[in-house]
PDB file of C-alpha atoms in Angstrom:
ATOM      1  CA  UNK M   1      55.017  -9.900   9.012  1.00  0.00           C
ATOM      2  CA  UNK M   2      58.063  -7.606   9.438  1.00  0.00           C
ATOM      3  CA  UNK M   3      57.540  -3.949  10.804  1.00  0.00           C
ATOM      4  CA  UNK M   4      61.092  -1.999  10.224  1.00  0.00           C
ATOM      5  CA  UNK M   5      61.135   0.899  13.133  1.00  0.00           C
ATOM      6  CA  UNK M   6      63.519   3.615  14.100  1.00  0.00           C
ATOM      7  CA  UNK M   7      62.385   5.682  17.069  1.00  0.00           C
ATOM      8  CA  UNK M   8      58.901   4.558  16.499  1.00  0.00           C
ATOM      9  CA  UNK M   9      57.379   4.811  20.219  1.00  0.00           C
ATOM     10  CA  UNK M  10      54.582   7.329  19.327  1.00  0.00           C
ATOM     11  CA  UNK M  11      53.250   5.661  16.607  1.00  0.00           C
ATOM     12  CA  UNK M  12      53.989   1.947  17.475  1.00  0.00           C
ATOM     13  CA  UNK M  13      51.067   1.557  20.376  1.00  0.00           C
ATOM     14  CA  UNK M  14      48.333   2.329  18.004  1.00  0.00           C
ATOM     15  CA  UNK M  15      50.114   0.174  15.203  1.00  0.00           C
ATOM     16  CA  UNK M  16      50.649  -2.918  17.141  1.00  0.00           C
ATOM     17  CA  UNK M  17      46.981  -2.547  18.474  1.00  0.00           C
ATOM     18  CA  UNK M  18      45.399  -2.337  15.153  1.00  0.00           C
ATOM     19  CA  UNK M  19      47.841  -5.355  13.752  1.00  0.00           C
ATOM     20  CA  UNK M  20      46.454  -7.818  16.517  1.00  0.00           C
ATOM     21  CA  UNK M  21      42.798  -6.380  15.946  1.00  0.00           C
ATOM     22  CA  UNK M  22      43.178  -7.409  12.215  1.00  0.00           C
ATOM     23  CA  UNK M  23      45.276 -10.488  12.230  1.00  0.00           C
ATOM     24  CA  UNK M  24      43.452 -12.085  15.169  1.00  0.00           C
ATOM     25  CA  UNK M  25      40.217 -12.494  12.950  1.00  0.00           C
ATOM     26  CA  UNK M  26      42.428 -14.466  10.289  1.00  0.00           C
ATOM     27  CA  UNK M  27      42.276 -18.024   9.908  1.00  0.00           C
ATOM     28  CA  UNK M  28      45.836 -18.483   8.757  1.00  0.00           C
ATOM     29  CA  UNK M  29      48.786 -18.451  11.285  1.00  0.00           C
ATOM     30  CA  UNK M  30      50.584 -15.365  11.530  1.00  0.00           C
ATOM     31  CA  UNK M  31      53.403 -13.493  13.634  1.00  0.00           C
ATOM     32  CA  UNK M  32      54.693 -10.062  13.653  1.00  0.00           C
ATOM     33  CA  UNK M  33      58.135  -9.121  14.334  1.00  0.00           C
ATOM     34  CA  UNK M  34      59.313  -5.781  15.092  1.00  0.00           C
ATOM     35  CA  UNK M  35      63.017  -5.076  13.959  1.00  0.00           C
ATOM     36  CA  UNK M  36      64.468  -1.911  15.511  1.00  0.00           C
ATOM     37  CA  UNK M  37      66.867  -0.098  13.740  1.00  0.00           C
ATOM     38  CA  UNK M  38      69.208   1.178  16.611  1.00  0.00           C
ATOM     39  CA  UNK M  39      66.258   3.003  18.289  1.00  0.00           C
ATOM     40  CA  UNK M  40      67.081   5.398  21.099  1.00  0.00           C
ATOM     41  CA  UNK M  41      63.804   5.962  22.374  1.00  0.00           C
ATOM     42  CA  UNK M  42      61.393   3.525  23.844  1.00  0.00           C
ATOM     43  CA  UNK M  43      60.688   1.298  20.776  1.00  0.00           C
ATOM     44  CA  UNK M  44      62.380  -2.015  22.161  1.00  0.00           C
ATOM     45  CA  UNK M  45      60.508  -1.502  25.210  1.00  0.00           C
ATOM     46  CA  UNK M  46      56.903  -0.935  23.885  1.00  0.00           C
ATOM     47  CA  UNK M  47      57.330  -3.810  21.530  1.00  0.00           C
ATOM     48  CA  UNK M  48      58.609  -6.248  24.265  1.00  0.00           C
ATOM     49  CA  UNK M  49      55.701  -5.131  26.499  1.00  0.00           C
ATOM     50  CA  UNK M  50      53.074  -5.618  24.054  1.00  0.00           C
ATOM     51  CA  UNK M  51      54.697  -9.066  23.459  1.00  0.00           C
ATOM     52  CA  UNK M  52      54.292 -10.063  26.804  1.00  0.00           C
ATOM     53  CA  UNK M  53      50.596 -10.148  26.737  1.00  0.00           C
ATOM     54  CA  UNK M  54      50.454 -11.158  22.864  1.00  0.00           C
ATOM     55  CA  UNK M  55      53.207 -13.664  22.213  1.00  0.00           C
ATOM     56  CA  UNK M  56      52.491 -13.395  18.485  1.00  0.00           C
ATOM     57  CA  UNK M  57      54.748 -10.208  18.449  1.00  0.00           C
ATOM     58  CA  UNK M  58      58.303 -10.221  18.972  1.00  0.00           C
ATOM     59  CA  UNK M  59      61.294  -7.603  18.821  1.00  0.00           C
ATOM     60  CA  UNK M  60      64.662  -8.126  17.077  1.00  0.00           C
ATOM     61  CA  UNK M  61      66.820  -5.170  18.480  1.00  0.00           C
ATOM     62  CA  UNK M  62      69.335  -4.570  15.862  1.00  0.00           C
ATOM     63  CA  UNK M  63      72.193  -2.508  17.075  1.00  0.00           C
ATOM     64  CA  UNK M  64      73.787  -0.058  16.120  1.00  0.00           C
ATOM     65  CA  UNK M  65      71.566   1.884  13.633  1.00  0.00           C
ATOM     66  CA  UNK M  66      72.248   0.620  10.106  1.00  0.00           C
ATOM     67  CA  UNK M  67      69.522   1.661   8.032  1.00  0.00           C
ATOM     68  CA  UNK M  68      66.209   0.588   6.685  1.00  0.00           C
ATOM     69  CA  UNK M  69      67.577  -1.467   4.065  1.00  0.00           C
ATOM     70  CA  UNK M  70      69.826  -3.259   6.707  1.00  0.00           C
ATOM     71  CA  UNK M  71      67.058  -4.157   8.709  1.00  0.00           C
ATOM     72  CA  UNK M  72      64.723  -5.184   6.155  1.00  0.00           C
ATOM     73  CA  UNK M  73      67.485  -7.500   4.808  1.00  0.00           C
ATOM     74  CA  UNK M  74      68.091  -8.978   8.140  1.00  0.00           C
ATOM     75  CA  UNK M  75      64.583  -9.541   8.862  1.00  0.00           C
ATOM     76  CA  UNK M  76      63.871 -11.259   5.576  1.00  0.00           C
ATOM     77  CA  UNK M  77      66.588 -13.697   6.078  1.00  0.00           C
ATOM     78  CA  UNK M  78      66.094 -14.357   9.754  1.00  0.00           C
ATOM     79  CA  UNK M  79      62.282 -14.527  10.002  1.00  0.00           C
ATOM     80  CA  UNK M  80      60.883 -17.929   9.414  1.00  0.00           C
ATOM     81  CA  UNK M  81      57.360 -17.849   7.536  1.00  0.00           C
ATOM     82  CA  UNK M  82      56.021 -19.004   4.369  1.00  0.00           C
ATOM     83  CA  UNK M  83      55.053 -15.566   3.511  1.00  0.00           C
ATOM     84  CA  UNK M  84      57.062 -12.616   4.377  1.00  0.00           C
ATOM     85  CA  UNK M  85      55.229  -9.244   3.985  1.00  0.00           C
ATOM     86  CA  UNK M  86      56.987  -6.092   5.277  1.00  0.00           C
ATOM     87  CA  UNK M  87      55.023  -2.839   6.228  1.00  0.00           C
ATOM     88  CA  UNK M  88      56.169   0.513   7.429  1.00  0.00           C
ATOM     89  CA  UNK M  89      55.075   1.384  11.138  1.00  0.00           C
ATOM     90  CA  UNK M  90      52.947   4.140  10.048  1.00  0.00           C
ATOM     91  CA  UNK M  91      50.594   1.562   8.232  1.00  0.00           C
ATOM     92  CA  UNK M  92      50.089   4.318   5.468  1.00  0.00           C
ATOM     93  CA  UNK M  93      48.946   1.077   3.616  1.00  0.00           C
ATOM     94  CA  UNK M  94      46.326  -0.407   6.004  1.00  0.00           C
ATOM     95  CA  UNK M  95      47.189  -4.002   7.210  1.00  0.00           C
ATOM     96  CA  UNK M  96      43.776  -5.047   5.255  1.00  0.00           C
ATOM     97  CA  UNK M  97      45.135  -4.484   2.074  1.00  0.00           C
ATOM     98  CA  UNK M  98      47.183  -7.535   2.256  1.00  0.00           C
ATOM     99  CA  UNK M  99      43.967  -9.091   1.357  1.00  0.00           C
ATOM    100  CA  UNK M 100      44.511  -7.429  -2.247  1.00  0.00           C
ATOM    101  CA  UNK M 101      48.136  -8.779  -2.333  1.00  0.00           C
ATOM    102  CA  UNK M 102      47.642 -12.761  -1.083  1.00  0.00           C
ATOM    103  CA  UNK M 103      45.451 -13.499  -3.946  1.00  0.00           C
ATOM    104  CA  UNK M 104      48.500 -12.621  -6.434  1.00  0.00           C
ATOM    105  CA  UNK M 105      50.642 -15.093  -4.738  1.00  0.00           C
ATOM    106  CA  UNK M 106      47.988 -17.800  -5.185  1.00  0.00           C
ATOM    107  CA  UNK M 107      47.854 -16.964  -8.741  1.00  0.00           C
ATOM    108  CA  UNK M 108      51.682 -17.952  -9.026  1.00  0.00           C
ATOM    109  CA  UNK M 109      53.260 -14.637  -8.358  1.00  0.00           C
ATOM    110  CA  UNK M 110      56.453 -14.883  -6.279  1.00  0.00           C
ATOM    111  CA  UNK M 111      56.181 -11.414  -5.114  1.00  0.00           C
ATOM    112  CA  UNK M 112      53.419  -8.778  -4.930  1.00  0.00           C
ATOM    113  CA  UNK M 113      53.801  -4.924  -4.160  1.00  0.00           C
ATOM    114  CA  UNK M 114      51.546  -2.385  -3.134  1.00  0.00           C
ATOM    115  CA  UNK M 115      51.434   0.642  -5.828  1.00  0.00           C
ATOM    116  CA  UNK M 116      50.263   4.245  -5.412  1.00  0.00           C
ATOM    117  CA  UNK M 117      50.106   5.802  -8.943  1.00  0.00           C
ATOM    118  CA  UNK M 118      47.730   2.947 -10.402  1.00  0.00           C
ATOM    119  CA  UNK M 119      44.569   4.272 -11.353  1.00  0.00           C
ATOM    120  CA  UNK M 120      42.471   1.863  -9.131  1.00  0.00           C
ATOM    121  CA  UNK M 121      44.500   2.877  -6.250  1.00  0.00           C
ATOM    122  CA  UNK M 122      43.020   5.123  -3.625  1.00  0.00           C
ATOM    123  CA  UNK M 123      44.917   8.023  -1.750  1.00  0.00           C
ATOM    124  CA  UNK M 124      42.589   8.909   0.951  1.00  0.00           C
ATOM    125  CA  UNK M 125      45.601  11.534   2.291  1.00  0.00           C
ATOM    126  CA  UNK M 126      48.057  12.441  -0.465  1.00  0.00           C
ATOM    127  CA  UNK M 127      51.299  13.343   0.064  1.00  0.00           C
ATOM    128  CA  UNK M 128      52.670  17.267  -0.083  1.00  0.00           C
ATOM    129  CA  UNK M 129      52.724  18.107  -3.743  1.00  0.00           C
ATOM    130  CA  UNK M 130      56.475  18.594  -3.951  1.00  0.00           C
ATOM    131  CA  UNK M 131      57.046  15.029  -2.689  1.00  0.00           C
ATOM    132  CA  UNK M 132      54.516  13.725  -4.967  1.00  0.00           C
ATOM    133  CA  UNK M 133      55.960  15.065  -7.874  1.00  0.00           C
ATOM    134  CA  UNK M 134      59.488  14.254  -6.917  1.00  0.00           C
ATOM    135  CA  UNK M 135      58.134  10.636  -6.255  1.00  0.00           C
ATOM    136  CA  UNK M 136      56.877  10.417  -9.854  1.00  0.00           C
ATOM    137  CA  UNK M 137      60.020  11.836 -11.326  1.00  0.00           C
ATOM    138  CA  UNK M 138      61.923   9.102  -9.447  1.00  0.00           C
ATOM    139  CA  UNK M 139      59.776   6.224 -10.450  1.00  0.00           C
ATOM    140  CA  UNK M 140      60.124   7.469 -14.218  1.00  0.00           C
ATOM    141  CA  UNK M 141      63.984   7.375 -13.535  1.00  0.00           C
ATOM    142  CA  UNK M 142      63.607   4.047 -11.965  1.00  0.00           C
ATOM    143  CA  UNK M 143      61.766   2.984 -14.890  1.00  0.00           C
ATOM    144  CA  UNK M 144      64.141   3.904 -17.525  1.00  0.00           C
ATOM    145  CA  UNK M 145      67.403   2.769 -15.838  1.00  0.00           C
ATOM    146  CA  UNK M 146      66.107  -0.377 -14.129  1.00  0.00           C
ATOM    147  CA  UNK M 147      62.604  -1.606 -13.957  1.00  0.00           C
ATOM    148  CA  UNK M 148      60.433  -1.098 -16.858  1.00  0.00           C
ATOM    149  CA  UNK M 149      56.747  -1.675 -16.166  1.00  0.00           C
ATOM    150  CA  UNK M 150      56.715  -0.957 -12.654  1.00  0.00           C
ATOM    151  CA  UNK M 151      55.237   2.350 -11.785  1.00  0.00           C
ATOM    152  CA  UNK M 152      55.835   2.229  -7.675  1.00  0.00           C
ATOM    153  CA  UNK M 153      59.071   0.680  -6.130  1.00  0.00           C
ATOM    154  CA  UNK M 154      59.109   2.787  -3.029  1.00  0.00           C
ATOM    155  CA  UNK M 155      55.823   1.796  -1.440  1.00  0.00           C
ATOM    156  CA  UNK M 156      56.596   0.062   1.844  1.00  0.00           C
ATOM    157  CA  UNK M 157      54.077  -2.733   1.402  1.00  0.00           C
ATOM    158  CA  UNK M 158      55.491  -5.975  -0.367  1.00  0.00           C
ATOM    159  CA  UNK M 159      55.111  -9.627   0.383  1.00  0.00           C
ATOM    160  CA  UNK M 160      57.475 -12.148  -0.859  1.00  0.00           C
ATOM    161  CA  UNK M 161      57.351 -15.994  -0.709  1.00  0.00           C
ATOM    162  CA  UNK M 162      59.873 -17.354   1.676  1.00  0.00           C
ATOM    163  CA  UNK M 163      62.383 -19.101  -0.971  1.00  0.00           C
ATOM    164  CA  UNK M 164      62.335 -15.950  -2.914  1.00  0.00           C
ATOM    165  CA  UNK M 165      62.875 -13.527  -0.223  1.00  0.00           C
ATOM    166  CA  UNK M 166      65.868 -15.526   0.975  1.00  0.00           C
ATOM    167  CA  UNK M 167      67.365 -15.646  -2.909  1.00  0.00           C
ATOM    168  CA  UNK M 168      66.879 -11.890  -3.386  1.00  0.00           C
ATOM    169  CA  UNK M 169      67.669 -10.425  -0.158  1.00  0.00           C
ATOM    170  CA  UNK M 170      71.172 -12.711   0.419  1.00  0.00           C
ATOM    171  CA  UNK M 171      72.355 -10.672  -2.835  1.00  0.00           C
ATOM    172  CA  UNK M 172      71.387  -7.295  -1.774  1.00  0.00           C
ATOM    173  CA  UNK M 173      73.654  -4.883  -0.344  1.00  0.00           C
ATOM    174  CA  UNK M 174      72.274  -1.244   0.218  1.00  0.00           C
ATOM    175  CA  UNK M 175      71.650  -0.466   3.697  1.00  0.00           C
ATOM    176  CA  UNK M 176      69.616   2.661   3.191  1.00  0.00           C
ATOM    177  CA  UNK M 177      66.426   3.744   1.380  1.00  0.00           C
ATOM    178  CA  UNK M 178      67.337   2.200  -2.005  1.00  0.00           C
ATOM    179  CA  UNK M 179      66.758  -1.326  -0.799  1.00  0.00           C
ATOM    180  CA  UNK M 180      63.046  -1.376  -2.371  1.00  0.00           C
ATOM    181  CA  UNK M 181      64.496  -1.045  -6.080  1.00  0.00           C
ATOM    182  CA  UNK M 182      67.417  -2.901  -5.305  1.00  0.00           C
ATOM    183  CA  UNK M 183      65.520  -6.062  -4.193  1.00  0.00           C
ATOM    184  CA  UNK M 184      62.992  -5.336  -7.272  1.00  0.00           C
ATOM    185  CA  UNK M 185      65.984  -5.566  -9.717  1.00  0.00           C
ATOM    186  CA  UNK M 186      67.745  -8.603  -8.274  1.00  0.00           C
ATOM    187  CA  UNK M 187      64.226 -10.382  -8.526  1.00  0.00           C
ATOM    188  CA  UNK M 188      63.953  -9.267 -11.974  1.00  0.00           C
ATOM    189  CA  UNK M 189      67.271 -10.487 -12.835  1.00  0.00           C
ATOM    190  CA  UNK M 190      66.603 -13.940 -11.471  1.00  0.00           C
ATOM    191  CA  UNK M 191      63.337 -13.910 -13.403  1.00  0.00           C
ATOM    192  CA  UNK M 192      60.828 -13.796 -10.376  1.00  0.00           C
ATOM    193  CA  UNK M 193      57.174 -12.930 -11.128  1.00  0.00           C
ATOM    194  CA  UNK M 194      56.226  -9.687  -9.501  1.00  0.00           C
ATOM    195  CA  UNK M 195      52.604  -8.398  -9.327  1.00  0.00           C
ATOM    196  CA  UNK M 196      51.918  -4.610  -8.948  1.00  0.00           C
ATOM    197  CA  UNK M 197      48.646  -4.129  -7.217  1.00  0.00           C
ATOM    198  CA  UNK M 198      46.399  -0.995  -6.485  1.00  0.00           C
ATOM    199  CA  UNK M 199      45.992  -0.155  -2.956  1.00  0.00           C
ATOM    200  CA  UNK M 200      44.428   1.984  -0.379  1.00  0.00           C
ATOM    201  CA  UNK M 201      47.103   4.545   1.006  1.00  0.00           C
ATOM    202  CA  UNK M 202      46.954   7.525   3.272  1.00  0.00           C
ATOM    203  CA  UNK M 203      50.231   9.752   3.883  1.00  0.00           C
ATOM    204  CA  UNK M 204      51.457   9.979   7.455  1.00  0.00           C
ATOM    205  CA  UNK M 205      53.613  12.789   8.558  1.00  0.00           C
ATOM    206  CA  UNK M 206      56.800  11.873  10.407  1.00  0.00           C
ATOM    207  CA  UNK M 207      58.674  10.067   7.451  1.00  0.00           C
ATOM    208  CA  UNK M 208      62.196   9.259   8.065  1.00  0.00           C
ATOM    209  CA  UNK M 209      63.208  10.146   4.439  1.00  0.00           C
ATOM    210  CA  UNK M 210      65.046  13.390   4.033  1.00  0.00           C
ATOM    211  CA  UNK M 211      63.969  15.114   0.351  1.00  0.00           C
ATOM    212  CA  UNK M 212      67.479  16.616  -0.716  1.00  0.00           C
ATOM    213  CA  UNK M 213      70.053  14.305   1.385  1.00  0.00           C
ATOM    214  CA  UNK M 214      68.403  10.706   0.685  1.00  0.00           C
ATOM    215  CA  UNK M 215      66.877  11.577  -2.789  1.00  0.00           C
ATOM    216  CA  UNK M 216      70.424  12.312  -4.016  1.00  0.00           C
ATOM    217  CA  UNK M 217      71.857   9.168  -2.435  1.00  0.00           C
ATOM    218  CA  UNK M 218      69.059   7.193  -4.080  1.00  0.00           C
ATOM    219  CA  UNK M 219      69.663   8.346  -7.584  1.00  0.00           C
ATOM    220  CA  UNK M 220      73.120   7.723  -7.123  1.00  0.00           C
ATOM    221  CA  UNK M 221      72.595   3.716  -5.957  1.00  0.00           C
ATOM    222  CA  UNK M 222      70.486   3.752  -8.941  1.00  0.00           C
ATOM    223  CA  UNK M 223      73.134   4.498 -11.321  1.00  0.00           C
ATOM    224  CA  UNK M 224      75.595   2.464  -9.623  1.00  0.00           C
ATOM    225  CA  UNK M 225      73.326  -0.592  -9.757  1.00  0.00           C
ATOM    226  CA  UNK M 226      72.601  -0.144 -13.406  1.00  0.00           C
ATOM    227  CA  UNK M 227      76.306   0.111 -13.916  1.00  0.00           C
ATOM    228  CA  UNK M 228      77.143  -3.165 -12.154  1.00  0.00           C
ATOM    229  CA  UNK M 229      75.125  -5.049 -14.449  1.00  0.00           C
ATOM    230  CA  UNK M 230      73.093  -8.068 -13.980  1.00  0.00           C
ATOM    231  CA  UNK M 231      76.208 -10.220 -13.129  1.00  0.00           C
ATOM    232  CA  UNK M 232      77.680  -7.683 -10.722  1.00  0.00           C
ATOM    233  CA  UNK M 233      74.074  -7.415  -8.970  1.00  0.00           C
ATOM    234  CA  UNK M 234      73.699 -11.106  -8.602  1.00  0.00           C
ATOM    235  CA  UNK M 235      77.127 -11.525  -7.047  1.00  0.00           C
ATOM    236  CA  UNK M 236      76.590  -9.097  -4.147  1.00  0.00           C
ATOM    237  CA  UNK M 237      76.301 -10.362  -0.907  1.00  0.00           C
ATOM    238  CA  UNK M 238      74.659  -9.026   2.349  1.00  0.00           C
ATOM    239  CA  UNK M 239      77.073  -8.250   5.086  1.00  0.00           C
TER     240      UNK M 239
END
């Protein structure tokens, strides 16, 4: 499991404890890698201290700050596991929701992603209205320009098989918050099967996404990816 973190010293103690509590009860082998995106607070120390008592938890201290897309890409290419789940540090999608994604992998899907707009999903705490409406509008644009049939590309709860993760993320180039739809576009270009799964989700305060600044960048990234075409997207390599 991969947890990207940028200045998450407030959230991490509770998050790490919950992950340990849940995963320790599972019968399959597991590990948690927290990748710090150039954090300037106590994020690295908290992870290292937790890892002393719980060696399944390790840190990648990625320096300097490059963006969430960069650290997700780095971890997906470096972490050695048969299945690679990444989850936001706030656990807005509780870790036990992995039980809904794993059956799709066993059915033959190479990628399973949590999705909030599906009718069967349970949104326990909703985002502020302006963010929710903006998210819906953005997903409509993504479907029109890039990935038809997927209602939620941006939920930070996705699992990839290792060969597919290596193939997809080695071609990704975007360092910011556009990494989600870039990875899914490339996966579609390569013909991989993606399952969209309803989940339980609760909005958490403290998002690093800035509505106007990051939203405009993501729209520009989306247009650029569309203009590159399939061949251009598949030729892109991570730096």
